[in-house]
Short mmCIF file of the C-alpha atoms (twelve columns), coordinates in Angstrom:
data_MODEL
# 
_entry.id   MODEL 
# 
loop_
_atom_site.group_PDB 
_atom_site.id 
_atom_site.type_symbol 
_atom_site.label_atom_id 
_atom_site.label_alt_id 
_atom_site.label_comp_id 
_atom_site.label_asym_id 
_atom_site.label_seq_id 
_atom_site.Cartn_x 
_atom_site.Cartn_y 
_atom_site.Cartn_z 
_atom_site.pdbx_PDB_model_num 
ATOM 1   C CA . MET A 1   0.000  0.000  0.000   1 
ATOM 2   C CA . GLU A 2   1.472  3.355  -1.041  1 
ATOM 3   C CA . ARG A 3   1.568  6.098  1.557   1 
ATOM 4   C CA . ALA A 4   0.129  9.528  0.851   1 
ATOM 5   C CA . LEU A 5   3.146  11.839 0.845   1 
ATOM 6   C CA . VAL A 6   3.024  15.625 1.135   1 
ATOM 7   C CA . ILE A 7   6.118  17.822 1.165   1 
ATOM 8   C CA . ARG A 8   5.684  21.310 2.577   1 
ATOM 9   C CA . ARG A 9   7.531  24.069 4.384   1 
ATOM 10  C CA . ALA A 10  7.919  23.362 8.066   1 
ATOM 11  C CA . GLU A 11  6.133  25.537 10.581  1 
ATOM 12  C CA . PRO A 12  7.087  26.254 14.208  1 
ATOM 13  C CA . ALA A 13  4.457  23.723 15.312  1 
ATOM 14  C CA . ASP A 14  6.512  20.993 13.535  1 
ATOM 15  C CA . ALA A 15  9.543  21.427 15.821  1 
ATOM 16  C CA . GLU A 16  8.662  18.518 18.120  1 
ATOM 17  C CA . ALA A 17  8.034  16.092 15.246  1 
ATOM 18  C CA . ILE A 18  11.249 17.185 13.491  1 
ATOM 19  C CA . ALA A 19  13.233 16.646 16.705  1 
ATOM 20  C CA . ALA A 20  11.754 13.130 16.972  1 
ATOM 21  C CA . VAL A 21  12.726 12.318 13.368  1 
ATOM 22  C CA . HIS A 22  16.219 13.697 13.971  1 
ATOM 23  C CA . VAL A 23  16.787 11.488 17.024  1 
ATOM 24  C CA . ARG A 24  15.134 8.314  15.679  1 
ATOM 25  C CA . SER A 25  17.091 8.483  12.445  1 
ATOM 26  C CA . TRP A 26  20.410 8.853  14.291  1 
ATOM 27  C CA . GLN A 27  19.562 5.980  16.640  1 
ATOM 28  C CA . ALA A 28  18.714 3.711  13.717  1 
ATOM 29  C CA . ALA A 29  21.492 4.762  11.326  1 
ATOM 30  C CA . TYR A 30  24.557 5.127  13.514  1 
ATOM 31  C CA . PRO A 31  24.913 2.030  15.749  1 
ATOM 32  C CA . GLY A 32  28.482 0.824  15.392  1 
ATOM 33  C CA . LEU A 33  29.539 4.213  13.998  1 
ATOM 34  C CA . MET A 34  28.889 6.248  17.141  1 
ATOM 35  C CA . PRO A 35  29.064 5.147  20.778  1 
ATOM 36  C CA . GLN A 36  25.878 3.259  21.631  1 
ATOM 37  C CA . ALA A 37  25.606 5.005  24.999  1 
ATOM 38  C CA . TYR A 38  25.507 8.354  23.181  1 
ATOM 39  C CA . LEU A 39  22.794 7.151  20.780  1 
ATOM 40  C CA . ASP A 40  20.773 5.629  23.615  1 
ATOM 41  C CA . GLY A 41  20.939 8.917  25.523  1 
ATOM 42  C CA . LEU A 42  19.532 11.033 22.672  1 
ATOM 43  C CA . THR A 43  16.030 12.368 23.203  1 
ATOM 44  C CA . PRO A 44  13.786 14.599 21.091  1 
ATOM 45  C CA . ALA A 45  13.726 17.052 24.019  1 
ATOM 46  C CA . MET A 46  17.484 17.566 23.532  1 
ATOM 47  C CA . ARG A 47  17.010 18.592 19.888  1 
ATOM 48  C CA . LEU A 48  13.778 20.547 20.377  1 
ATOM 49  C CA . PRO A 49  15.363 23.932 21.282  1 
ATOM 50  C CA . VAL A 50  17.456 23.881 18.097  1 
ATOM 51  C CA . TRP A 51  14.433 23.221 15.893  1 
ATOM 52  C CA . GLU A 52  12.280 25.754 17.729  1 
ATOM 53  C CA . ARG A 53  14.977 28.382 17.141  1 
ATOM 54  C CA . LEU A 54  15.498 27.498 13.464  1 
ATOM 55  C CA . LEU A 55  11.780 27.376 12.696  1 
ATOM 56  C CA . GLY A 56  11.230 30.651 14.535  1 
ATOM 57  C CA . GLU A 57  13.824 32.602 12.537  1 
ATOM 58  C CA . SER A 58  12.238 35.370 10.524  1 
ATOM 59  C CA . SER A 59  15.068 37.518 9.223   1 
ATOM 60  C CA . PRO A 60  17.551 36.544 6.515   1 
ATOM 61  C CA . PRO A 61  19.689 34.639 6.169   1 
ATOM 62  C CA . ARG A 62  17.662 31.831 7.642   1 
ATOM 63  C CA . THR A 63  17.369 28.094 7.420   1 
ATOM 64  C CA . GLU A 64  14.510 26.775 5.308   1 
ATOM 65  C CA . VAL A 65  13.083 23.454 6.484   1 
ATOM 66  C CA . LEU A 66  10.852 21.184 4.430   1 
ATOM 67  C CA . VAL A 67  8.944  18.290 5.962   1 
ATOM 68  C CA . ALA A 68  7.635  15.143 4.350   1 
ATOM 69  C CA . GLU A 69  4.322  14.007 5.783   1 
ATOM 70  C CA . ALA A 70  3.404  10.380 5.222   1 
ATOM 71  C CA . ASP A 71  -0.214 9.663  6.051   1 
ATOM 72  C CA . GLY A 72  -0.455 12.890 8.053   1 
ATOM 73  C CA . SER A 73  2.662  12.408 10.227  1 
ATOM 74  C CA . VAL A 74  6.084  13.991 9.764   1 
ATOM 75  C CA . ALA A 75  8.249  11.211 8.353   1 
ATOM 76  C CA . GLY A 76  11.295 13.258 7.378   1 
ATOM 77  C CA . PHE A 77  12.764 16.692 6.868   1 
ATOM 78  C CA . ALA A 78  15.351 18.565 4.838   1 
ATOM 79  C CA . ALA A 79  17.100 21.736 5.972   1 
ATOM 80  C CA . LEU A 80  18.711 24.205 3.567   1 
ATOM 81  C CA . GLY A 81  20.203 27.621 3.876   1 
ATOM 82  C CA . PRO A 82  23.138 29.841 2.954   1 
ATOM 83  C CA . ASP A 83  26.344 27.930 2.210   1 
ATOM 84  C CA . ARG A 84  28.800 28.005 5.118   1 
ATOM 85  C CA . ASP A 85  31.983 27.598 3.021   1 
ATOM 86  C CA . ASP A 86  34.351 30.560 3.182   1 
ATOM 87  C CA . ASP A 87  35.053 30.518 -0.563  1 
ATOM 88  C CA . VAL A 88  31.496 31.133 -1.795  1 
ATOM 89  C CA . ASP A 89  29.039 33.982 -1.564  1 
ATOM 90  C CA . PRO A 90  26.446 32.862 1.011   1 
ATOM 91  C CA . ALA A 91  23.926 35.241 -0.567  1 
ATOM 92  C CA . SER A 92  23.968 33.277 -3.814  1 
ATOM 93  C CA . VAL A 93  24.900 29.682 -2.939  1 
ATOM 94  C CA . ALA A 94  22.880 27.473 -0.614  1 
ATOM 95  C CA . GLU A 95  23.506 24.086 0.912   1 
ATOM 96  C CA . ILE A 96  21.303 21.255 2.034   1 
ATOM 97  C CA . SER A 97  22.586 20.754 5.549   1 
ATOM 98  C CA . ALA A 98  20.357 17.868 6.605   1 
ATOM 99  C CA . ILE A 99  17.997 15.230 5.313   1 
ATOM 100 C CA . TYR A 100 16.672 12.836 7.937   1 
ATOM 101 C CA . LEU A 101 13.901 10.250 7.738   1 
ATOM 102 C CA . MET A 102 12.037 8.003  10.128  1 
ATOM 103 C CA . PRO A 103 13.462 4.491  9.694   1 
ATOM 104 C CA . GLU A 104 10.014 3.212  8.700   1 
ATOM 105 C CA . VAL A 105 10.197 5.143  5.414   1 
ATOM 106 C CA . TRP A 106 13.792 4.339  4.479   1 
ATOM 107 C CA . GLY A 107 13.892 2.948  0.956   1 
ATOM 108 C CA . ALA A 108 10.421 4.251  0.105   1 
ATOM 109 C CA . GLY A 109 11.576 7.240  -1.981  1 
ATOM 110 C CA . VAL A 110 10.828 9.849  0.675   1 
ATOM 111 C CA . GLY A 111 14.446 11.055 0.842   1 
ATOM 112 C CA . GLY A 112 14.601 11.445 -2.928  1 
ATOM 113 C CA . ARG A 113 11.385 13.426 -2.921  1 
ATOM 114 C CA . LEU A 114 12.712 15.686 -0.152  1 
ATOM 115 C CA . MET A 115 15.971 16.223 -2.054  1 
ATOM 116 C CA . ALA A 116 14.071 17.090 -5.246  1 
ATOM 117 C CA . ALA A 117 11.819 19.488 -3.333  1 
ATOM 118 C CA . ALA A 118 14.836 21.135 -1.700  1 
ATOM 119 C CA . LEU A 119 16.545 21.559 -5.075  1 
ATOM 120 C CA . ASP A 120 13.383 23.006 -6.587  1 
ATOM 121 C CA . SER A 121 12.384 25.210 -3.652  1 
ATOM 122 C CA . SER A 122 12.744 28.912 -3.813  1 
ATOM 123 C CA . PRO A 123 15.896 30.066 -2.059  1 
ATOM 124 C CA . PRO A 124 15.756 30.985 1.606   1 
ATOM 125 C CA . PRO A 125 15.095 34.670 2.305   1 
ATOM 126 C CA . GLY A 126 18.133 36.819 1.632   1 
ATOM 127 C CA . MET A 127 19.313 34.652 -1.256  1 
ATOM 128 C CA . SER A 128 18.649 34.952 -4.954  1 
ATOM 129 C CA . ARG A 129 17.633 32.134 -7.274  1 
ATOM 130 C CA . PRO A 130 20.066 31.339 -10.110 1 
ATOM 131 C CA . PRO A 131 18.960 32.082 -13.670 1 
ATOM 132 C CA . SER A 132 16.387 29.671 -15.078 1 
ATOM 133 C CA . GLY A 133 18.022 26.630 -16.617 1 
ATOM 134 C CA . SER A 134 21.238 27.082 -14.657 1 
ATOM 135 C CA . SER A 135 22.052 23.520 -13.660 1 
ATOM 136 C CA . THR A 136 25.260 24.646 -11.985 1 
ATOM 137 C CA . GLY A 137 23.325 27.033 -9.766  1 
ATOM 138 C CA . THR A 138 20.697 24.426 -9.005  1 
ATOM 139 C CA . LEU A 139 23.340 21.877 -8.079  1 
ATOM 140 C CA . ALA A 140 25.184 24.438 -6.010  1 
ATOM 141 C CA . ARG A 141 21.983 25.121 -4.101  1 
ATOM 142 C CA . GLY A 142 21.510 21.379 -3.615  1 
ATOM 143 C CA . GLY A 143 24.851 20.249 -2.251  1 
ATOM 144 C CA . SER A 144 26.858 20.843 0.859   1 
ATOM 145 C CA . THR A 145 29.668 22.130 -1.352  1 
ATOM 146 C CA . SER A 146 29.575 24.245 -4.479  1 
ATOM 147 C CA . VAL A 147 29.710 22.036 -7.553  1 
ATOM 148 C CA . ALA A 148 29.455 22.398 -11.281 1 
ATOM 149 C CA . ALA A 149 27.405 19.854 -13.200 1 
ATOM 150 C CA . GLY A 150 29.301 16.568 -13.164 1 
ATOM 151 C CA . ALA A 151 32.208 17.883 -11.068 1 
ATOM 152 C CA . PRO A 152 33.397 15.716 -8.187  1 
ATOM 153 C CA . THR A 153 32.593 17.032 -4.733  1 
ATOM 154 C CA . ALA A 154 34.918 16.963 -1.758  1 
ATOM 155 C CA . PRO A 155 35.765 13.447 -0.535  1 
ATOM 156 C CA . TYR A 156 33.430 11.979 2.047   1 
ATOM 157 C CA . SER A 157 34.515 8.962  4.075   1 
ATOM 158 C CA . GLY A 158 37.326 8.268  1.657   1 
ATOM 159 C CA . THR A 159 35.142 8.225  -1.433  1 
ATOM 160 C CA . SER A 160 34.553 10.825 -4.067  1 
ATOM 161 C CA . ARG A 161 31.033 11.788 -5.073  1 
ATOM 162 C CA . THR A 162 29.846 13.282 -8.324  1 
ATOM 163 C CA . ALA A 163 26.901 15.638 -8.257  1 
ATOM 164 C CA . SER A 164 24.291 15.182 -10.947 1 
ATOM 165 C CA . ARG A 165 20.634 15.758 -11.319 1 
# 
């Protein structure tokens, strides 16, 4: 049975659900990679102040958060905002800083839909959208580093990644 999926901009009222997704995804994804005692000690209440602050920001530059609702419940989120690299103009290049999903929707295409929505979303306030048809600008908005179409990104865990859309 296919779940009804809606992707929308997060609202301050979503902070608690986003914090729960954040914690559950870490606890399910990182055993063996992070100390188990640390993962076991994570609680949504620990992450809640961060999400309340981010979702309450009103002046640029700010973080834009999208949520994926599956059957009416927040099943994942993506956060994007001005790029934090020193060698780019944060007013014109954005980065996707987080995509997290509830383990129950892993492999169901929710992450891909969130990534596509983040790439297609209007830029966060204080940033300008690249010219229409500018794949380089779109990819730059979509990655955690600035990339040109097909250019390798910075190594991650000893592997090289190529950005494409």
